[in-house]
Amino acid sequence: MNIGIVGGTGGMGEGFALRWCVKHDVIVGSREAKKAQEAAANYANAAKQAYGSSIAGSITGDDNISLAKNSDVLILSIPYEFIDDMCSKLAARAKSDCIVVSPIVPMTRTDSGFVYIPIEHGKKPAAELVAEKMAPRSRVVSAFHTISEVKLKNVGAGLDADTFICGDDANVVAKLSELVSEIQGLRPIYLGPLSLTYQAEVLTPMLLNAAKHNKMKHPGVKLT
């Protein structure tokens, strides 16, 4: 499977690349192809040190828009305010059966703490905006909102966490759940249709506020 990570030169992109390159071909994206290629080379070296010769996939780099045409799965590791512009461009390049994953959390920091923008400012949840631009809606799913990038990059340890998945198509949800399960210690939990994505997205500011006030590092969610 080809997995494209839009905005993949950040911490989450690095973590996904290191975790999935064992079995899949990962394409790291950035606004500039050169920056993406440099990051991909660094990730590939780190993966080789971690896994040795047991890597069946690869890590390469390309610009954010070009990588869409070769991707079976697109991970949108971009800020909320970039959704409209980026997804409009990606929609023209992505394959019709490409699965689009939104881990995007629309939040901001105030004097009170981190807040969820759709509640505070009356805007739409991130995955809903993605679905408007990346039709058909059935191929859009949301996940990975509460995953620590520090833990994701540490391939020597499992995450011991759950991630909530929202999506309208059972087959799309099932395929993403398989990818989630390949990440050691990460369990996919189906939350419901895409219309419930706000319930997953709002957990991120909640966790950050709890972590700050209780001096917790890299918190996650685990249902027992």
XYZ file of C-alpha atoms in Angstrom:
224
model
C 0.000 0.000 0.000
C 1.181 3.544 -0.765
C 0.624 5.920 2.154
C 1.009 9.636 1.495
C 1.495 11.984 4.452
C 0.589 15.553 3.591
C 2.668 17.781 5.840
C 4.768 14.784 6.738
C 7.940 16.569 7.841
C 6.570 17.225 11.341
C 6.649 14.932 14.341
C 3.473 13.026 13.501
C 4.604 12.474 9.926
C 7.913 11.089 11.118
C 6.161 8.753 13.527
C 3.756 7.428 10.903
C 6.585 6.925 8.409
C 8.712 4.998 10.885
C 5.812 2.806 11.970
C 4.358 1.965 8.552
C 7.478 1.626 6.378
C 7.945 -1.910 7.663
C 5.162 -3.108 5.355
C 4.212 -0.152 3.156
C 5.666 2.495 0.855
C 5.374 5.822 2.648
C 5.568 9.143 0.788
C 6.423 12.093 3.013
C 5.043 15.406 1.799
C 5.997 19.053 2.209
C 5.385 22.294 0.326
C 8.802 21.821 -1.274
C 9.785 18.445 -2.691
C 13.428 18.931 -1.659
C 12.521 19.425 1.992
C 10.332 16.322 1.848
C 13.092 14.263 0.243
C 15.614 15.350 2.886
C 13.213 14.435 5.674
C 12.418 11.110 4.019
C 16.122 10.255 3.814
C 16.528 10.974 7.530
C 13.471 8.879 8.380
C 14.709 6.018 6.194
C 18.068 6.019 8.001
C 16.303 5.972 11.368
C 14.096 3.114 10.211
C 17.108 1.116 9.029
C 18.752 1.545 12.421
C 15.558 0.470 14.176
C 14.539 -2.479 11.994
C 17.657 -3.561 10.136
C 16.920 -5.542 6.993
C 13.352 -6.433 7.945
C 11.837 -3.435 6.143
C 9.636 -4.486 3.227
C 8.451 -0.966 2.413
C 10.158 2.364 1.810
C 10.163 6.064 2.718
C 10.399 8.667 -0.035
C 9.560 12.363 -0.317
C 7.584 14.587 -2.685
C 5.629 17.818 -2.617
C 2.235 17.691 -0.906
C 0.182 17.850 -4.088
C 2.194 15.487 -6.307
C 2.177 12.645 -3.798
C -1.622 12.395 -3.954
C -1.700 10.726 -7.367
C 0.251 7.697 -6.116
C -1.362 7.310 -2.688
C -3.864 4.661 -1.634
C -4.180 6.417 1.737
C -3.668 10.126 2.433
C -2.936 11.302 5.976
C -3.632 15.024 6.323
C -1.085 16.250 8.876
C -1.943 19.925 8.315
C -3.377 22.820 10.364
C -7.138 23.368 10.418
C -6.861 26.687 8.590
C -5.132 25.024 5.621
C -7.915 22.514 4.923
C -9.804 24.537 2.331
C -6.819 25.356 0.136
C -4.936 22.077 0.498
C -7.889 19.743 0.054
C -9.140 21.650 -2.982
C -5.773 20.999 -4.636
C -5.525 17.399 -3.476
C -9.025 16.549 -4.702
C -7.946 17.137 -8.295
C -5.006 14.720 -7.958
C -6.154 11.972 -5.594
C -7.384 8.637 -6.905
C -11.136 8.107 -6.682
C -10.732 5.227 -4.213
C -8.057 6.904 -2.074
C -8.818 6.831 1.655
C -8.448 10.292 3.203
C -7.624 10.408 6.916
C -8.060 13.522 9.044
C -6.188 13.641 12.370
C -6.714 17.427 12.333
C -7.871 19.133 15.527
C -9.274 22.672 15.276
C -8.152 24.206 18.540
C -6.529 27.324 19.915
C -5.030 28.442 23.186
C -6.700 31.054 25.383
C -6.101 32.418 28.884
C -8.305 29.587 30.182
C -6.455 26.866 28.278
C -6.845 24.996 25.013
C -10.324 25.241 23.470
C -12.068 23.476 20.590
C -12.725 26.035 17.834
C -16.029 24.599 16.508
C -17.590 24.958 19.963
C -16.052 28.330 20.791
C -16.404 29.981 17.378
C -19.219 28.096 15.671
C -17.087 26.550 12.928
C -17.249 23.035 11.469
C -15.278 20.021 12.742
C -12.119 19.371 10.745
C -13.170 16.079 9.141
C -16.465 17.619 8.022
C -14.560 20.337 6.156
C -12.271 17.721 4.605
C -15.277 15.716 3.407
C -16.739 18.780 1.707
C -13.567 19.228 -0.323
C -12.570 15.571 -0.828
C -15.813 14.036 -2.030
C -17.138 11.390 -1.963
C -17.702 11.700 1.779
C -17.563 7.909 2.164
C -13.786 7.838 1.630
C -13.051 10.320 4.436
C -12.342 9.056 7.953
C -10.990 10.722 11.076
C -8.505 9.185 13.518
C -5.280 9.693 15.533
C -6.459 12.811 17.387
C -5.120 11.794 20.795
C -1.834 10.142 19.832
C 1.392 11.535 21.287
C 3.923 12.236 18.540
C 6.746 11.579 21.008
C 5.434 8.073 21.668
C 4.630 7.519 17.980
C 8.247 8.240 16.990
C 9.618 5.892 19.648
C 9.382 2.715 17.580
C 11.097 0.726 20.320
C 7.982 0.918 22.492
C 4.271 0.322 22.064
C 1.774 3.137 22.508
C -0.614 1.355 24.899
C -3.446 3.583 23.672
C -6.677 3.665 21.702
C -7.628 5.899 18.798
C -11.205 6.679 17.852
C -12.207 6.283 14.210
C -15.183 8.016 12.620
C -16.365 7.184 9.113
C -19.444 6.415 7.034
C -18.183 3.466 4.968
C -17.594 0.170 6.780
C -14.979 -1.022 4.280
C -12.991 2.205 4.541
C -13.122 2.057 8.334
C -11.982 -1.576 8.234
C -8.974 -0.763 6.021
C -7.894 2.082 8.261
C -8.380 -0.097 11.333
C -5.924 -2.594 9.844
C -3.333 0.167 9.444
C -3.944 1.351 12.999
C -3.469 -2.170 14.336
C -0.045 -2.381 12.668
C 1.200 0.293 15.066
C 2.378 -1.556 18.154
C 0.125 -0.974 21.139
C -2.441 1.137 19.275
C -6.025 -0.125 19.175
C -8.676 1.185 16.748
C -12.042 1.991 18.345
C -14.948 2.758 16.006
C -16.837 5.744 17.379
C -19.495 6.104 14.699
C -20.195 8.004 11.458
C -18.210 11.015 10.359
C -20.866 13.305 11.826
C -19.554 12.316 15.279
C -15.970 13.325 14.536
C -16.308 16.327 16.862
C -16.470 13.900 19.793
C -13.010 12.573 18.898
C -11.484 15.919 17.919
C -12.504 17.658 21.151
C -10.540 15.134 23.198
C -7.217 16.697 22.212
C -7.662 20.080 23.935
C -9.186 18.245 26.874
C -6.095 16.024 27.228
C -3.719 18.966 26.864
C -5.509 20.923 29.574
C -5.524 17.914 31.898
C -1.839 17.280 31.222
C -0.889 20.878 31.999
C -2.786 21.120 35.280
C -1.767 17.666 36.506
C 1.845 17.679 35.282
C 1.344 14.708 32.962
C 3.566 13.994 29.958
C 2.271 12.700 26.637
C -1.179 11.539 27.814
C -3.420 9.335 25.682
C -6.751 7.544 25.816
C -7.209 3.909 26.786
C -10.608 2.270 27.298
C -10.766 -0.631 29.730
